[in-house]
Short mmCIF file of N, CA, C and O in Angstrom, two decimals:
data_model
loop_
_atom_site.label_atom_id
_atom_site.label_comp_id
_atom_site.label_asym_id
_atom_site.label_seq_id
_atom_site.Cartn_x
_atom_site.Cartn_y
_atom_site.Cartn_z
N GLY A 1 -20.27 -0.58 -9.56
CA GLY A 1 -19.45 -1.16 -9.18
C GLY A 1 -18.81 -0.99 -7.74
O GLY A 1 -18.54 0.48 -7.70
N SER A 2 -18.02 -1.54 -7.32
CA SER A 2 -17.21 -1.40 -6.18
C SER A 2 -15.96 -1.27 -6.18
O SER A 2 -14.72 -0.94 -5.32
N GLY A 3 -15.21 -1.35 -7.66
CA GLY A 3 -14.09 -1.19 -7.94
C GLY A 3 -13.05 -2.29 -8.43
O GLY A 3 -12.10 -2.57 -8.42
N GLY A 4 -13.97 -3.27 -8.53
CA GLY A 4 -13.48 -4.84 -9.02
C GLY A 4 -13.02 -5.48 -7.88
O GLY A 4 -13.86 -5.94 -6.72
N ALA A 5 -12.03 -6.16 -7.91
CA ALA A 5 -11.63 -7.34 -7.06
C ALA A 5 -10.76 -6.85 -5.74
O ALA A 5 -10.27 -6.03 -5.91
N VAL A 6 -11.27 -7.23 -4.33
CA VAL A 6 -10.47 -6.88 -3.39
C VAL A 6 -9.73 -7.90 -2.97
O VAL A 6 -10.21 -9.09 -2.75
N ALA A 7 -8.41 -8.15 -2.60
CA ALA A 7 -7.54 -8.85 -1.95
C ALA A 7 -7.86 -9.21 -0.55
O ALA A 7 -8.17 -8.29 0.19
N LYS A 8 -8.20 -10.50 -0.11
CA LYS A 8 -8.36 -10.67 1.20
C LYS A 8 -7.31 -11.83 1.78
O LYS A 8 -6.74 -12.71 0.99
N GLY A 9 -6.50 -11.30 2.81
CA GLY A 9 -5.19 -11.80 3.56
C GLY A 9 -4.19 -11.05 3.10
O GLY A 9 -3.17 -11.24 3.75
N GLY A 10 -4.10 -10.49 1.79
CA GLY A 10 -3.17 -9.17 1.54
C GLY A 10 -1.81 -9.80 1.51
O GLY A 10 -1.05 -9.14 1.13
N GLY A 11 -1.63 -11.34 1.27
CA GLY A 11 -0.27 -11.66 1.01
C GLY A 11 -0.06 -12.39 -0.35
O GLY A 11 -0.83 -12.51 -0.98
N GLU A 12 0.96 -13.22 -0.32
CA GLU A 12 1.12 -13.89 -1.83
C GLU A 12 -0.25 -15.10 -1.58
O GLU A 12 -0.39 -15.59 -0.60
N GLY A 13 -0.50 -15.14 -2.88
CA GLY A 13 -1.72 -16.21 -3.15
C GLY A 13 -3.08 -15.83 -2.41
O GLY A 13 -3.95 -16.49 -1.89
N ALA A 14 -3.44 -14.43 -2.16
CA ALA A 14 -4.49 -14.05 -1.67
C ALA A 14 -5.74 -14.20 -2.43
O ALA A 14 -5.81 -14.13 -3.83
N GLU A 15 -6.86 -14.55 -1.56
CA GLU A 15 -8.14 -14.59 -2.73
C GLU A 15 -8.76 -13.47 -3.06
O GLU A 15 -8.68 -12.47 -2.04
N LEU A 16 -9.16 -13.26 -4.11
CA LEU A 16 -9.72 -12.50 -4.44
C LEU A 16 -11.60 -12.41 -4.48
O LEU A 16 -12.13 -13.25 -4.79
N SER A 17 -12.27 -11.04 -3.92
CA SER A 17 -13.85 -11.20 -4.13
C SER A 17 -13.99 -10.21 -5.07
O SER A 17 -13.35 -9.43 -5.16
N GLY A 18 -15.00 -10.49 -5.91
CA GLY A 18 -15.66 -9.68 -7.03
C GLY A 18 -16.38 -8.54 -6.46
O GLY A 18 -17.08 -8.49 -5.41
N THR A 19 -16.71 -7.52 -7.53
CA THR A 19 -17.52 -6.53 -7.49
C THR A 19 -19.08 -6.82 -7.46
O THR A 19 -19.14 -8.07 -7.77
N ASN A 20 -19.83 -6.30 -6.47
CA ASN A 20 -21.05 -6.66 -6.29
C ASN A 20 -21.89 -6.04 -7.50
O ASN A 20 -22.66 -5.09 -7.55
N ASN A 21 -21.70 -7.37 -8.50
CA ASN A 21 -22.52 -6.69 -9.95
C ASN A 21 -23.91 -6.68 -9.79
O ASN A 21 -24.60 -7.64 -9.34
N GLN A 22 -24.63 -5.97 -10.56
CA GLN A 22 -26.23 -6.26 -10.98
C GLN A 22 -26.53 -7.39 -11.75
O GLN A 22 -27.59 -7.68 -11.19
N VAL A 23 -25.78 -7.88 -12.39
CA VAL A 23 -26.15 -8.74 -13.64
C VAL A 23 -24.78 -9.79 -13.33
O VAL A 23 -23.45 -9.73 -13.64
N GLN A 24 -24.98 -10.68 -12.81
CA GLN A 24 -24.15 -11.96 -12.59
C GLN A 24 -23.24 -12.19 -14.15
O GLN A 24 -24.08 -12.44 -15.31
N GLY A 25 -22.09 -12.42 -13.88
CA GLY A 25 -20.98 -12.37 -14.99
C GLY A 25 -20.95 -10.89 -15.81
O GLY A 25 -20.03 -10.93 -16.78
N VAL A 26 -21.23 -10.15 -15.82
CA VAL A 26 -21.30 -8.68 -16.35
C VAL A 26 -20.59 -7.71 -15.74
O VAL A 26 -21.30 -7.52 -14.75
N ASP A 27 -19.43 -7.39 -15.71
CA ASP A 27 -18.43 -6.24 -15.08
C ASP A 27 -19.33 -5.10 -14.92
O ASP A 27 -19.80 -4.84 -16.47
N GLU A 28 -19.09 -4.15 -14.40
CA GLU A 28 -19.62 -2.91 -14.25
C GLU A 28 -18.33 -1.77 -14.45
O GLU A 28 -17.32 -2.25 -13.85
N ALA A 29 -18.48 -0.79 -14.86
CA ALA A 29 -17.60 0.41 -15.23
C ALA A 29 -17.25 0.98 -13.81
O ALA A 29 -18.16 1.55 -13.27
N ASP A 30 -16.04 1.35 -13.46
CA ASP A 30 -15.89 1.94 -12.48
C ASP A 30 -14.77 2.92 -12.71
O ASP A 30 -14.08 2.73 -13.69
N ILE A 31 -14.09 3.70 -11.45
CA ILE A 31 -13.09 4.58 -11.86
C ILE A 31 -12.02 3.85 -11.38
O ILE A 31 -10.58 4.46 -11.42
N VAL A 32 -11.99 2.56 -10.70
CA VAL A 32 -10.69 2.13 -9.89
C VAL A 32 -11.24 0.60 -10.35
O VAL A 32 -12.49 -0.22 -10.07
N LYS A 33 -10.42 -0.28 -10.80
CA LYS A 33 -10.50 -1.82 -11.28
C LYS A 33 -9.19 -2.31 -11.15
O LYS A 33 -8.50 -1.56 -10.90
N THR A 34 -9.41 -3.80 -11.24
CA THR A 34 -8.16 -4.22 -11.09
C THR A 34 -8.38 -5.79 -11.72
O THR A 34 -9.54 -6.32 -12.02
N ASP A 35 -7.39 -6.45 -11.96
CA ASP A 35 -7.40 -7.75 -12.59
C ASP A 35 -6.75 -8.69 -12.15
O ASP A 35 -6.81 -9.74 -12.27
N GLY A 36 -6.63 -8.47 -10.52
CA GLY A 36 -6.41 -8.95 -9.26
C GLY A 36 -4.94 -8.89 -9.56
O GLY A 36 -4.03 -9.44 -8.36
N THR A 37 -3.90 -8.37 -10.54
CA THR A 37 -2.48 -8.25 -10.15
C THR A 37 -2.42 -6.88 -10.12
O THR A 37 -1.48 -6.39 -9.18
N TYR A 38 -2.89 -6.16 -10.75
CA TYR A 38 -2.54 -4.75 -11.20
C TYR A 38 -3.84 -3.81 -10.86
O TYR A 38 -5.05 -4.56 -10.75
N VAL A 39 -3.87 -2.72 -10.49
CA VAL A 39 -4.82 -1.69 -9.94
C VAL A 39 -4.82 -0.72 -11.20
O VAL A 39 -3.74 0.04 -11.40
N TYR A 40 -5.87 -0.25 -11.67
CA TYR A 40 -5.79 0.69 -12.89
C TYR A 40 -6.92 1.84 -11.98
O TYR A 40 -7.95 1.61 -11.51
N VAL A 41 -6.61 3.18 -11.80
CA VAL A 41 -7.22 4.21 -11.34
C VAL A 41 -7.09 5.03 -12.57
O VAL A 41 -6.54 5.65 -12.97
N ALA A 42 -8.38 5.74 -12.72
CA ALA A 42 -8.77 6.77 -13.75
C ALA A 42 -8.65 8.04 -12.71
O ALA A 42 -9.43 8.45 -11.94
N ALA A 43 -7.42 8.79 -12.55
CA ALA A 43 -7.46 9.75 -11.50
C ALA A 43 -7.78 11.27 -12.30
O ALA A 43 -8.19 11.09 -13.38
N ALA A 44 -7.85 11.89 -11.13
CA ALA A 44 -8.27 13.73 -11.58
C ALA A 44 -7.26 14.25 -12.60
O ALA A 44 -6.17 13.67 -12.82
N ARG A 45 -7.84 15.06 -13.14
CA ARG A 45 -7.08 16.10 -14.29
C ARG A 45 -6.38 14.92 -14.94
O ARG A 45 -5.48 15.38 -15.93
N GLY A 46 -7.31 13.91 -15.66
CA GLY A 46 -6.99 13.38 -17.12
C GLY A 46 -5.85 12.26 -17.01
O GLY A 46 -5.10 12.24 -17.71
N ARG A 47 -5.58 11.82 -15.77
CA ARG A 47 -4.31 10.86 -15.77
C ARG A 47 -4.69 9.43 -15.45
O ARG A 47 -6.15 9.28 -14.77
N LEU A 48 -4.12 8.54 -15.83
CA LEU A 48 -4.38 6.93 -15.72
C LEU A 48 -3.37 6.34 -14.65
O LEU A 48 -2.15 6.50 -15.17
N VAL A 49 -3.56 6.04 -13.77
CA VAL A 49 -2.52 5.41 -13.06
C VAL A 49 -2.41 3.99 -12.81
O VAL A 49 -3.69 3.39 -12.50
N ILE A 50 -1.44 2.98 -13.11
CA ILE A 50 -1.37 1.95 -13.07
C ILE A 50 -0.52 1.55 -12.10
O ILE A 50 0.61 1.60 -12.15
N ALA A 51 -0.83 0.32 -10.77
CA ALA A 51 -0.10 0.07 -10.04
C ALA A 51 -0.09 -1.52 -9.64
O ALA A 51 -1.40 -1.79 -10.03
N LYS A 52 1.06 -2.09 -9.53
CA LYS A 52 1.24 -3.32 -9.26
C LYS A 52 0.90 -3.54 -7.80
O LYS A 52 1.59 -3.16 -6.62
N ALA A 53 -0.29 -4.38 -7.68
CA ALA A 53 -0.61 -4.60 -6.41
C ALA A 53 -0.38 -5.73 -5.65
O ALA A 53 -0.08 -6.34 -4.29
N LEU A 54 -0.31 -7.14 -6.67
CA LEU A 54 0.14 -8.27 -5.66
C LEU A 54 1.37 -9.05 -6.58
O LEU A 54 1.11 -8.72 -7.87
N PRO A 55 2.25 -9.66 -6.33
CA PRO A 55 2.40 -9.90 -4.85
C PRO A 55 2.86 -8.64 -3.57
O PRO A 55 3.37 -7.44 -4.48
N LEU A 56 2.24 -8.26 -2.51
CA LEU A 56 2.32 -7.25 -1.81
C LEU A 56 4.20 -6.85 -1.64
O LEU A 56 4.29 -5.59 -1.97
N SER A 57 4.92 -7.57 -1.82
CA SER A 57 6.27 -7.68 -1.79
C SER A 57 6.86 -6.68 -3.09
O SER A 57 7.68 -6.08 -3.15
N GLU A 58 6.02 -6.77 -4.36
CA GLU A 58 6.26 -6.10 -5.60
C GLU A 58 5.31 -5.11 -5.84
O GLU A 58 5.54 -4.22 -6.94
N ALA A 59 4.33 -4.66 -4.73
CA ALA A 59 3.77 -3.22 -4.89
C ALA A 59 4.28 -2.36 -5.15
O ALA A 59 5.11 -1.58 -4.79
N SER A 60 3.99 -1.66 -6.32
CA SER A 60 4.44 -0.22 -6.96
C SER A 60 3.65 0.16 -8.03
O SER A 60 2.68 -0.32 -8.60
N VAL A 61 3.87 1.90 -8.21
CA VAL A 61 3.11 2.18 -9.35
C VAL A 61 4.04 2.08 -10.82
O VAL A 61 5.48 2.03 -10.42
N VAL A 62 3.27 1.43 -11.47
CA VAL A 62 4.45 1.14 -12.69
C VAL A 62 4.01 1.98 -13.80
O VAL A 62 5.04 2.02 -14.90
N SER A 63 3.16 2.81 -14.01
CA SER A 63 2.70 3.62 -14.98
C SER A 63 1.96 4.67 -14.58
O SER A 63 0.97 4.18 -14.13
N THR A 64 2.40 5.72 -15.18
CA THR A 64 1.04 7.07 -14.95
C THR A 64 0.99 7.49 -16.29
O THR A 64 2.21 8.23 -16.92
N VAL A 65 -0.25 7.47 -16.71
CA VAL A 65 -0.50 8.08 -18.10
C VAL A 65 -1.02 9.43 -18.32
O VAL A 65 -2.40 9.45 -17.57
N ASP A 66 -0.63 10.57 -18.72
CA ASP A 66 -0.97 11.73 -18.73
C ASP A 66 -2.06 11.99 -20.03
O ASP A 66 -1.29 12.24 -21.16
N LEU A 67 -3.17 11.98 -19.82
CA LEU A 67 -3.79 11.71 -21.33
C LEU A 67 -3.67 13.30 -21.93
O LEU A 67 -4.03 13.46 -22.71
N SER A 68 -3.60 14.23 -21.30
CA SER A 68 -3.60 15.58 -21.57
C SER A 68 -2.65 15.78 -22.59
O SER A 68 -2.66 16.45 -23.49
N ALA A 69 -1.33 14.72 -22.55
CA ALA A 69 -0.45 14.94 -23.64
C ALA A 69 -1.36 14.52 -25.01
O ALA A 69 -0.49 14.59 -26.20
N TYR A 70 -2.19 13.64 -24.61
CA TYR A 70 -2.86 13.31 -26.27
C TYR A 70 -3.89 14.29 -26.83
O TYR A 70 -4.86 13.95 -27.57
N GLY A 71 -4.01 15.40 -26.40
CA GLY A 71 -4.64 16.70 -26.58
C GLY A 71 -6.02 16.37 -25.83
O GLY A 71 -7.23 17.23 -26.08
N LEU A 72 -6.19 15.73 -24.66
CA LEU A 72 -6.97 15.95 -24.14
C LEU A 72 -7.30 16.64 -22.75
O LEU A 72 -7.67 15.91 -21.52
N THR A 73 -7.15 17.99 -23.03
CA THR A 73 -6.93 18.71 -21.79
C THR A 73 -8.08 18.92 -20.65
O THR A 73 -7.86 19.33 -19.65
N ARG A 74 -9.00 18.91 -21.50
CA ARG A 74 -10.22 19.29 -20.91
C ARG A 74 -11.30 17.86 -20.65
O ARG A 74 -12.51 18.04 -20.05
N TRP A 75 -10.50 16.92 -20.74
CA TRP A 75 -11.37 15.61 -20.78
C TRP A 75 -11.08 14.93 -19.39
O TRP A 75 -9.88 15.18 -18.60
N GLN A 76 -12.33 14.61 -18.82
CA GLN A 76 -12.25 13.68 -17.48
C GLN A 76 -12.59 12.42 -17.63
O GLN A 76 -13.88 12.25 -17.78
N PRO A 77 -11.88 11.33 -17.10
CA PRO A 77 -12.19 10.12 -17.07
C PRO A 77 -13.24 9.66 -15.79
O PRO A 77 -13.26 10.30 -15.08
N VAL A 78 -14.26 8.97 -16.43
CA VAL A 78 -15.39 8.83 -15.44
C VAL A 78 -15.56 7.13 -15.08
O VAL A 78 -16.25 7.03 -14.33
N GLN A 79 -15.25 6.62 -16.14
CA GLN A 79 -15.74 5.07 -15.74
C GLN A 79 -14.48 4.30 -16.54
O GLN A 79 -14.07 4.66 -17.77
N MET A 80 -14.41 3.28 -16.06
CA MET A 80 -13.05 2.15 -16.93
C MET A 80 -13.82 0.79 -16.74
O MET A 80 -14.59 0.08 -16.24
N LEU A 81 -13.07 -0.22 -17.83
CA LEU A 81 -13.42 -1.72 -18.08
C LEU A 81 -12.35 -1.97 -18.16
O LEU A 81 -11.36 -1.40 -18.82
N VAL A 82 -11.48 -3.43 -17.46
CA VAL A 82 -10.62 -3.98 -17.61
C VAL A 82 -10.70 -5.72 -18.25
O VAL A 82 -11.67 -6.19 -17.75
N SER A 83 -10.42 -5.96 -19.51
CA SER A 83 -10.45 -7.10 -19.76
C SER A 83 -10.29 -8.27 -19.00
O SER A 83 -9.56 -8.21 -18.21
N THR A 84 -10.71 -9.41 -18.98
CA THR A 84 -10.21 -10.30 -18.05
C THR A 84 -8.86 -10.99 -17.90
O THR A 84 -8.42 -11.38 -17.22
N ASP A 85 -8.72 -10.66 -19.11
CA ASP A 85 -6.89 -11.24 -19.19
C ASP A 85 -6.10 -10.02 -18.76
O ASP A 85 -4.84 -10.41 -18.84
N GLY A 86 -6.80 -8.66 -18.67
CA GLY A 86 -5.75 -7.81 -18.17
C GLY A 86 -4.94 -7.07 -19.60
O GLY A 86 -4.16 -6.21 -19.20
N ASN A 87 -5.29 -7.50 -20.80
CA ASN A 87 -4.86 -6.86 -21.72
C ASN A 87 -5.15 -5.54 -22.09
O ASN A 87 -4.72 -5.30 -23.40
N THR A 88 -6.57 -5.38 -22.13
CA THR A 88 -7.26 -4.07 -22.59
C THR A 88 -7.84 -3.43 -21.73
O THR A 88 -8.55 -4.29 -20.61
N LEU A 89 -7.80 -2.34 -21.62
CA LEU A 89 -8.22 -1.00 -20.73
C LEU A 89 -8.82 -0.25 -21.85
O LEU A 89 -8.57 0.43 -22.53
N LEU A 90 -10.40 0.00 -21.21
CA LEU A 90 -11.28 0.86 -21.79
C LEU A 90 -11.44 2.08 -20.90
O LEU A 90 -11.98 1.52 -19.61
N VAL A 91 -10.96 3.48 -21.50
CA VAL A 91 -11.73 4.54 -20.39
C VAL A 91 -12.42 5.42 -21.06
O VAL A 91 -12.04 5.89 -21.82
N ALA A 92 -13.53 5.61 -20.45
CA ALA A 92 -14.71 6.32 -21.19
C ALA A 92 -14.57 8.04 -20.00
O ALA A 92 -14.55 7.82 -18.92
N GLY A 93 -14.89 9.04 -20.58
CA GLY A 93 -14.73 10.06 -20.08
C GLY A 93 -15.83 11.23 -20.53
O GLY A 93 -16.56 10.82 -21.63
N GLN A 94 -15.55 12.44 -20.05
CA GLN A 94 -16.35 13.67 -20.75
C GLN A 94 -15.67 14.68 -20.79
O GLN A 94 -14.70 15.13 -20.16
N VAL A 95 -15.91 15.84 -21.61
CA VAL A 95 -15.43 17.12 -22.06
C VAL A 95 -16.42 17.99 -21.22
O VAL A 95 -17.18 17.82 -21.88
N TRP A 96 -15.93 19.26 -20.63
CA TRP A 96 -16.85 20.09 -20.42
C TRP A 96 -16.22 21.29 -21.24
O TRP A 96 -15.05 21.47 -21.19
N LEU A 97 -17.18 21.73 -21.72
CA LEU A 97 -17.15 23.11 -22.73
C LEU A 97 -17.65 24.36 -22.05
O LEU A 97 -18.74 23.93 -21.70
N VAL A 98 -17.02 25.22 -22.20
CA VAL A 98 -17.63 26.60 -21.55
C VAL A 98 -17.56 27.33 -22.86
O VAL A 98 -16.80 27.95 -23.44
N SER A 99 -19.05 28.09 -23.04
CA SER A 99 -19.12 29.06 -23.68
C SER A 99 -18.57 30.42 -23.41
O SER A 99 -18.54 30.54 -22.51
N GLU A 100 -18.79 31.52 -24.31
CA GLU A 100 -18.00 32.41 -23.94
C GLU A 100 -19.22 33.19 -22.87
O GLU A 100 -18.86 34.18 -22.29
N GLY A 101 -20.44 32.94 -23.06
CA GLY A 101 -21.41 33.25 -21.90
C GLY A 101 -21.35 32.76 -20.43
O GLY A 101 -21.93 33.33 -19.67
N GLY A 102 -20.29 31.75 -20.15
CA GLY A 102 -20.11 31.47 -19.38
C GLY A 102 -21.15 30.12 -18.94
O GLY A 102 -20.54 29.33 -17.80
N SER A 103 -21.98 29.15 -19.62
CA SER A 103 -22.51 28.57 -19.41
C SER A 103 -21.68 27.25 -19.71
O SER A 103 -20.95 27.30 -20.78
N SER A 104 -21.81 26.19 -19.06
CA SER A 104 -21.01 24.85 -19.24
C SER A 104 -22.01 23.98 -19.83
O SER A 104 -23.22 23.85 -19.55
N SER A 105 -21.41 22.55 -20.60
CA SER A 105 -22.17 21.77 -20.78
C SER A 105 -21.06 20.57 -21.10
O SER A 105 -20.05 20.97 -21.27
N SER A 106 -21.49 19.16 -20.93
CA SER A 106 -20.64 18.24 -21.35
C SER A 106 -20.86 17.46 -22.29
O SER A 106 -21.80 17.27 -22.67
N GLY A 107 -19.79 16.88 -22.69
CA GLY A 107 -20.06 15.70 -24.16
C GLY A 107 -19.28 14.43 -23.64
O GLY A 107 -18.25 14.61 -23.06
N GLY A 108 -19.81 13.50 -24.19
CA GLY A 108 -19.39 12.12 -23.81
C GLY A 108 -18.13 12.02 -24.76
O GLY A 108 -17.60 12.80 -25.45
N GLY A 109 -17.21 11.14 -24.26
CA GLY A 109 -15.75 10.69 -25.15
C GLY A 109 -15.19 9.49 -24.91
O GLY A 109 -15.28 8.94 -24.31
#
């Protein structure tokens, strides 16, 4: 996906264009999503940033969630889905484990 919808016109009542989905009506996971008002970013180092995007006069970061605070210090977000009503956000990620021998592997999470 291309990261959800994109505002055209940039002002109040801006028209939104959707992601170029592979299957019509099926949203694709990505690390940047929007519900038309807010932008959700699965950032580096296990952070989730939520910013109000529209209206532009109210644009600001409204929340930054440090997921390492929940014991996810080695967890890296890799994709997200946002419900159409904006009430549910699913973040999927992976954990990199390093063995004593120095090799690494990833596990879903």
